[in-house]
Amino acid sequence: MYVVESKGGAIACMLLALFFLGTWPAIMTLLERRGRLPQHTYLDYTMTNLLAAVIIALTFGEIGSSTPEKPNFIAQLSQDNWPSILFAMAGGVVLSLGNLSTQYAWAFVGLSVTEVITASITVVIGTTLNYFLDDKINRAQILFPGVGCFLIAVCLGSAVHSSNAADNKAKLKGAGYSPTSNGALTNEELRNLEKGTGIIEEAKAGTAEFLLELEKRRAIKVFGKSTIVGLSITFFAGVCFSLFSPAFNLATNDQWHTLKKGVPHLVVYTAFFYFSVSCFVIALILNITFLYLPVLDLPRSSFKAYINDWNGRGWALLAGLLCGFGNGLQFMGGQAAGYAAADAVQALPLVSTFWGILLFGEYQKSSRRTYVLLFGMLFMFIVAVGVLMASSGHRK
């Protein structure tokens, strides 16, 4: 079994995980904006997400000889370690619920702000829990100022969303539409939108025409719905994300002494396998249910329609691999340097915002106030990720 032992190796795992975990949401958002149903996308994604865990377990988890204290992946599958397995699976359940929620939140709140708010909640709650679970191996005088930076970032993220929503409302009003107080269009304007009336093809990013064309094409229709819906989904996802890492920490280190005497702790690869299996099962159940009982006014689909939907399937499968390998690398780094420090990967909005601006034209032609708030949000994330990585300790 391959074990990351050095602080440098742990930081390398975190940085690579940061890129992977910041990229897969952009791919999922791209598919939704192209009109692919999120249920179809998520079912594809969850297949390769599990595949990534199996690949990691059968490669890194089988390198070298197996010992009683550090058994290889396959050797550990037959051991009596169910309390730790249940912790790992509980972590997979909350991660699956969080990932599923963010897929809908991206449409309402935007890729950048959704990732900022969920990541910041994850750090504020999850990092604090991990610090105490890890027996304080991270330096508190460095760690908690980093947590404070994330807390400031979540406030700035909410302000960015509010300011950008006001900018979009002004753009629509200036183009002759009359958005209501929550940013929605009137019923007549919505009907015109469905017919394509007044929509300009190949509209420039940041213009009212671009917003209207996007609404016509995308799978999740957001005009006419309160932004409170998106923020509520986002905060729920953040709470879910804040719990998966502490649960994984308990699975691999048994701080609550639930294992029988003489039974070795779950190695990170075995824990990640069970974690991913539960994540897969929950995602499968919920998304097949949503095919027939859709939420947020999405059209009804079927399993047959999903099987025949090859539009964007390759991208969805790639997103699952990126997320799976990203989570695995995060856990490998966390086992070596402490899971509190590994939460530095929650600076993934830096990557997501880059993709959001590059691919989706987010914040183009926005007000100066929005740009100032956006810069402040990203700056606090850069500071926060540096501080959290600097707090890395070394597990004995």
XYZ file of C-alpha atoms in Angstrom:
396
model
C 0.000 0.000 0.000
C 1.338 3.387 -0.990
C 1.321 5.924 1.852
C 1.945 9.654 1.493
C 4.362 10.413 4.329
C 6.018 13.753 3.582
C 4.497 17.199 4.036
C 5.568 18.092 0.486
C 3.809 15.036 -0.929
C 0.652 15.911 0.986
C 0.652 19.481 -0.361
C 1.173 18.158 -3.919
C -1.896 15.916 -3.469
C -3.908 18.910 -2.211
C -2.934 21.135 -5.148
C -3.810 18.476 -7.721
C -7.081 17.780 -5.906
C -7.799 21.521 -5.928
C -7.580 21.620 -9.736
C -9.705 18.482 -10.236
C -12.383 19.506 -7.719
C -12.599 22.996 -9.194
C -12.951 21.750 -12.778
C -15.663 19.099 -12.630
C -18.424 21.557 -11.522
C -17.666 23.696 -14.582
C -18.235 20.681 -16.856
C -21.560 19.880 -15.177
C -22.656 23.519 -15.471
C -21.710 23.576 -19.146
C -23.967 20.582 -19.852
C -26.917 22.115 -17.975
C -26.521 25.354 -19.920
C -26.596 23.345 -23.139
C -29.957 21.883 -22.147
C -29.023 18.420 -20.849
C -31.196 17.310 -17.945
C -29.232 17.281 -14.658
C -30.652 13.838 -13.810
C -29.047 12.374 -16.944
C -25.758 14.156 -16.318
C -25.545 13.100 -12.682
C -26.258 9.441 -13.450
C -23.339 9.408 -15.899
C -21.132 11.294 -13.448
C -21.786 8.936 -10.563
C -20.695 5.872 -12.587
C -17.179 7.137 -13.229
C -16.965 8.706 -9.764
C -17.187 5.181 -8.333
C -14.829 3.877 -11.028
C -12.164 6.356 -9.873
C -12.367 4.993 -6.316
C -11.999 1.408 -7.565
C -8.961 2.372 -9.692
C -7.295 4.127 -6.742
C -7.994 1.188 -4.415
C -6.644 -1.433 -6.834
C -3.493 0.549 -7.638
C -2.290 2.687 -4.722
C -4.084 0.397 -2.265
C -2.261 -2.701 -3.539
C 1.281 -1.320 -3.984
C 3.810 -3.121 -1.767
C 3.342 -5.857 0.785
C 0.435 -6.080 3.210
C 1.130 -6.006 6.962
C -1.185 -6.621 9.952
C -0.948 -2.932 10.922
C -1.230 -1.581 7.355
C -3.169 -4.146 5.298
C -3.645 -3.697 1.572
C -7.087 -2.908 0.162
C -8.207 -6.429 -0.769
C -6.846 -7.961 2.464
C -8.843 -5.475 4.542
C -12.184 -6.193 2.860
C -12.626 -9.360 4.961
C -11.800 -7.758 8.342
C -14.343 -6.953 11.059
C -14.260 -3.167 10.773
C -17.939 -2.329 10.279
C -18.045 0.687 12.650
C -15.413 2.428 10.537
C -17.111 1.335 7.317
C -20.351 2.933 8.496
C -18.562 6.226 9.182
C -17.065 6.130 5.686
C -20.439 5.373 4.133
C -22.107 8.159 6.121
C -19.536 10.536 4.658
C -20.418 9.303 1.171
C -24.123 9.890 1.786
C -23.728 13.540 2.819
C -21.274 14.212 -0.024
C -23.740 12.756 -2.534
C -26.556 14.933 -1.164
C -24.296 17.992 -1.308
C -23.123 17.334 -4.872
C -26.675 16.704 -6.056
C -27.889 19.928 -4.436
C -25.154 22.062 -5.980
C -26.083 20.843 -9.465
C -29.389 22.709 -9.069
C -27.868 25.626 -7.150
C -25.408 26.403 -9.987
C -28.333 27.344 -12.237
C -29.867 29.757 -9.707
C -26.848 31.339 -8.058
C -24.082 30.803 -10.610
C -21.037 28.550 -10.554
C -18.680 30.956 -8.780
C -20.919 32.054 -5.900
C -22.277 28.539 -5.276
C -18.761 27.145 -4.917
C -17.681 30.045 -2.684
C -20.552 29.684 -0.228
C -20.472 25.875 -0.022
C -16.671 25.767 0.292
C -16.635 28.417 3.009
C -19.306 26.665 5.081
C -17.358 23.429 4.647
C -14.190 25.018 6.005
C -15.801 26.905 8.882
C -17.616 23.817 10.217
C -15.641 20.892 8.812
C -12.139 22.224 9.462
C -13.000 23.011 13.075
C -14.300 19.460 13.589
C -11.244 17.952 11.882
C -8.859 20.020 13.995
C -10.150 18.446 17.194
C -10.544 14.972 15.683
C -6.901 15.085 14.527
C -5.747 15.754 18.101
C -4.746 19.320 17.151
C -1.815 18.303 14.917
C -2.361 21.458 12.863
C -1.082 24.770 14.220
C -4.133 26.564 15.600
C -2.510 30.022 15.473
C -2.255 29.605 11.684
C -5.256 27.368 10.985
C -8.043 29.456 12.506
C -7.048 32.781 10.895
C -7.355 30.820 7.621
C -10.835 29.695 8.660
C -11.632 33.359 9.349
C -10.570 34.247 5.796
C -13.007 31.661 4.449
C -15.773 33.120 6.625
C -15.121 36.577 5.159
C -15.155 35.025 1.670
C -18.641 33.549 2.189
C -19.972 36.984 3.134
C -18.337 38.528 0.077
C -19.713 35.694 -2.073
C -23.272 36.466 -0.978
C -22.660 40.143 -1.732
C -21.294 39.285 -5.207
C -24.426 37.279 -5.973
C -26.723 40.092 -4.809
C -24.818 42.711 -6.800
C -24.691 40.565 -9.955
C -28.426 39.817 -9.711
C -29.098 43.566 -9.549
C -26.852 44.075 -12.609
C -28.771 41.437 -14.572
C -32.074 42.985 -13.573
C -30.886 46.365 -14.856
C -29.709 44.812 -18.149
C -33.086 43.179 -18.750
C -34.943 46.375 -17.906
C -32.698 48.373 -20.240
C -33.463 45.922 -23.070
C -37.202 46.575 -22.779
C -38.131 43.798 -20.381
C -39.735 44.494 -17.034
C -38.271 42.192 -14.396
C -40.189 42.030 -11.150
C -38.684 42.699 -7.740
C -37.142 39.216 -7.573
C -35.615 39.484 -11.050
C -38.347 37.515 -12.837
C -40.003 38.366 -16.136
C -43.720 38.838 -16.631
C -45.837 35.933 -17.894
C -46.125 37.506 -21.364
C -42.354 37.950 -21.608
C -41.808 34.341 -20.519
C -44.165 33.176 -23.288
C -42.265 35.281 -25.809
C -39.041 33.756 -24.551
C -40.334 30.223 -25.131
C -41.279 31.198 -28.710
C -37.880 32.772 -29.286
C -39.350 36.227 -29.860
C -36.781 38.995 -29.522
C -33.886 36.605 -28.901
C -30.669 37.339 -30.745
C -28.536 34.348 -31.709
C -24.855 34.411 -30.749
C -25.496 37.205 -28.261
C -22.448 38.659 -26.533
C -21.749 37.495 -22.977
C -22.959 39.889 -20.330
C -25.776 41.408 -22.411
C -29.527 41.117 -21.807
C -29.835 39.144 -25.039
C -27.240 36.671 -23.765
C -29.214 36.163 -20.525
C -32.434 35.580 -22.459
C -30.819 33.191 -24.941
C -29.276 31.253 -22.052
C -32.661 30.958 -20.331
C -34.216 29.624 -23.527
C -31.528 26.971 -24.004
C -30.731 25.759 -20.483
C -32.361 22.782 -18.743
C -33.208 24.475 -15.426
C -35.346 27.576 -15.996
C -34.507 30.240 -13.413
C -36.554 33.243 -14.566
C -39.651 33.598 -12.425
C -38.099 31.870 -9.412
C -36.866 33.587 -6.269
C -33.107 33.697 -5.705
C -33.856 32.587 -2.130
C -34.472 29.112 -3.573
C -30.938 28.981 -4.972
C -29.332 30.328 -1.808
C -31.286 27.870 0.368
C -30.119 24.936 -1.762
C -26.570 26.314 -1.614
C -26.499 26.588 2.187
C -27.967 23.068 2.537
C -25.208 21.748 0.265
C -22.584 23.579 2.330
C -23.753 21.896 5.540
C -23.622 18.489 3.819
C -20.098 19.152 2.534
C -18.931 20.209 5.999
C -19.682 16.747 7.414
C -18.168 14.339 4.858
C -14.498 14.983 5.704
C -14.921 14.597 9.521
C -16.844 11.349 8.886
C -13.992 10.077 6.692
C -11.519 11.155 9.380
C -13.383 9.041 11.946
C -13.421 6.101 9.527
C -9.640 6.072 9.040
C -8.417 7.051 12.510
C -11.105 5.644 14.873
C -10.875 8.532 17.349
C -13.995 7.255 19.126
C -12.490 3.737 19.599
C -15.354 1.836 17.990
C -13.184 -0.958 16.540
C -12.501 -4.160 18.461
C -9.080 -4.569 20.021
C -6.505 -5.739 17.494
C -8.503 -4.707 14.418
C -6.429 -2.263 12.316
C -7.840 1.092 11.263
C -9.328 1.361 7.804
C -6.619 2.442 5.378
C -7.504 5.495 3.327
C -8.090 3.451 0.150
C -10.538 1.011 1.757
C -12.393 3.857 3.434
C -12.571 5.748 0.141
C -13.983 2.681 -1.607
C -16.851 2.302 0.887
C -17.310 6.085 0.902
C -17.744 6.059 -2.886
C -20.061 3.045 -2.891
C -22.547 4.794 -0.595
C -22.200 7.984 -2.624
C -23.035 5.967 -5.761
C -26.062 4.199 -4.257
C -27.662 7.412 -2.938
C -27.055 9.232 -6.228
C -28.534 6.328 -8.205
C -31.691 6.147 -6.077
C -32.337 9.894 -6.017
C -31.638 10.573 -9.687
C -33.727 7.674 -10.970
C -36.514 9.003 -8.738
C -36.035 12.500 -10.178
C -36.357 11.087 -13.707
C -39.999 10.271 -13.001
C -40.685 12.834 -10.243
C -38.634 15.880 -11.289
C -38.114 18.928 -9.071
C -37.973 22.663 -9.857
C -40.342 22.319 -12.846
C -37.912 20.177 -14.867
C -39.496 17.994 -17.589
C -40.312 14.387 -16.768
C -37.918 11.817 -18.216
C -37.418 8.041 -18.076
C -34.613 5.535 -17.748
C -34.965 4.685 -21.440
C -34.624 8.380 -22.358
C -31.511 8.570 -20.176
C -29.929 5.540 -21.878
C -30.541 7.091 -25.306
C -29.241 10.543 -24.327
C -25.661 10.642 -25.626
C -25.522 14.425 -25.875
C -22.632 15.410 -23.601
C -22.261 11.956 -22.017
C -18.488 11.942 -22.503
C -18.161 15.230 -20.611
C -20.319 13.929 -17.751
C -18.195 10.789 -17.486
C -15.057 12.951 -17.397
C -16.556 15.071 -14.608
C -17.095 11.933 -12.515
C -13.477 10.846 -12.956
C -12.163 14.304 -12.011
C -14.319 14.438 -8.886
C -13.413 10.887 -7.853
C -9.672 11.357 -8.270
C -9.910 14.796 -6.633
C -11.599 13.379 -3.523
C -9.114 10.508 -3.360
C -6.131 12.869 -3.527
C -7.667 15.085 -0.849
C -8.006 12.122 1.514
C -4.484 10.874 0.751
C -3.088 14.315 1.628
C -5.309 14.629 4.693
C -4.177 11.305 6.132
C -0.582 12.537 6.000
C -0.857 16.214 6.948
C -4.153 16.375 8.819
C -7.657 16.650 7.413
C -8.005 20.216 8.655
C -5.112 21.308 6.415
C -6.467 19.191 3.542
C -9.591 21.355 3.622
C -7.436 23.862 1.736
C -8.825 22.159 -1.380
C -12.047 23.987 -0.576
C -10.404 26.934 -2.324
C -11.705 25.212 -5.453
C -13.855 28.310 -6.246
C -10.624 29.905 -7.493
C -10.599 27.298 -10.262
C -14.389 27.300 -10.738
C -14.496 31.098 -11.043
C -11.775 30.964 -13.691
C -13.844 28.464 -15.707
C -17.031 30.436 -15.028
C -15.556 33.599 -16.504
C -13.749 31.842 -19.354
C -16.503 29.434 -20.443
C -19.757 31.067 -19.362
C -19.087 34.797 -19.459
C -19.990 35.230 -15.804
C -19.676 38.843 -14.569
C -19.037 40.279 -18.017
C -20.424 43.821 -18.380
C -21.189 43.905 -14.642
C -20.974 46.980 -12.434
C -17.808 48.226 -10.763
C -19.272 47.260 -7.384
C -19.611 43.641 -8.533
C -16.019 43.570 -9.770
C -14.689 45.008 -6.493
C -16.618 42.427 -4.470
C -15.487 39.620 -6.803
C -11.840 40.644 -6.462
C -12.176 40.794 -2.669
C -13.769 37.337 -2.580
C -11.014 35.760 -4.687
C -8.268 37.543 -2.749
C -9.586 36.175 0.558
C -9.602 32.676 -0.961
C -5.988 32.989 -2.083
C -4.984 34.073 1.425
C -7.084 31.324 3.017
C -5.643 28.459 0.968
C -2.092 29.583 1.686
C -2.755 29.864 5.411
C -4.460 26.457 5.658
C -1.614 24.724 3.816
C 0.897 26.490 6.070
C -0.866 24.971 9.094
C -0.102 21.411 7.900
C 1.142 19.088 10.590
C 2.379 15.489 10.448
C 0.387 12.504 11.648
C 2.416 10.090 13.737
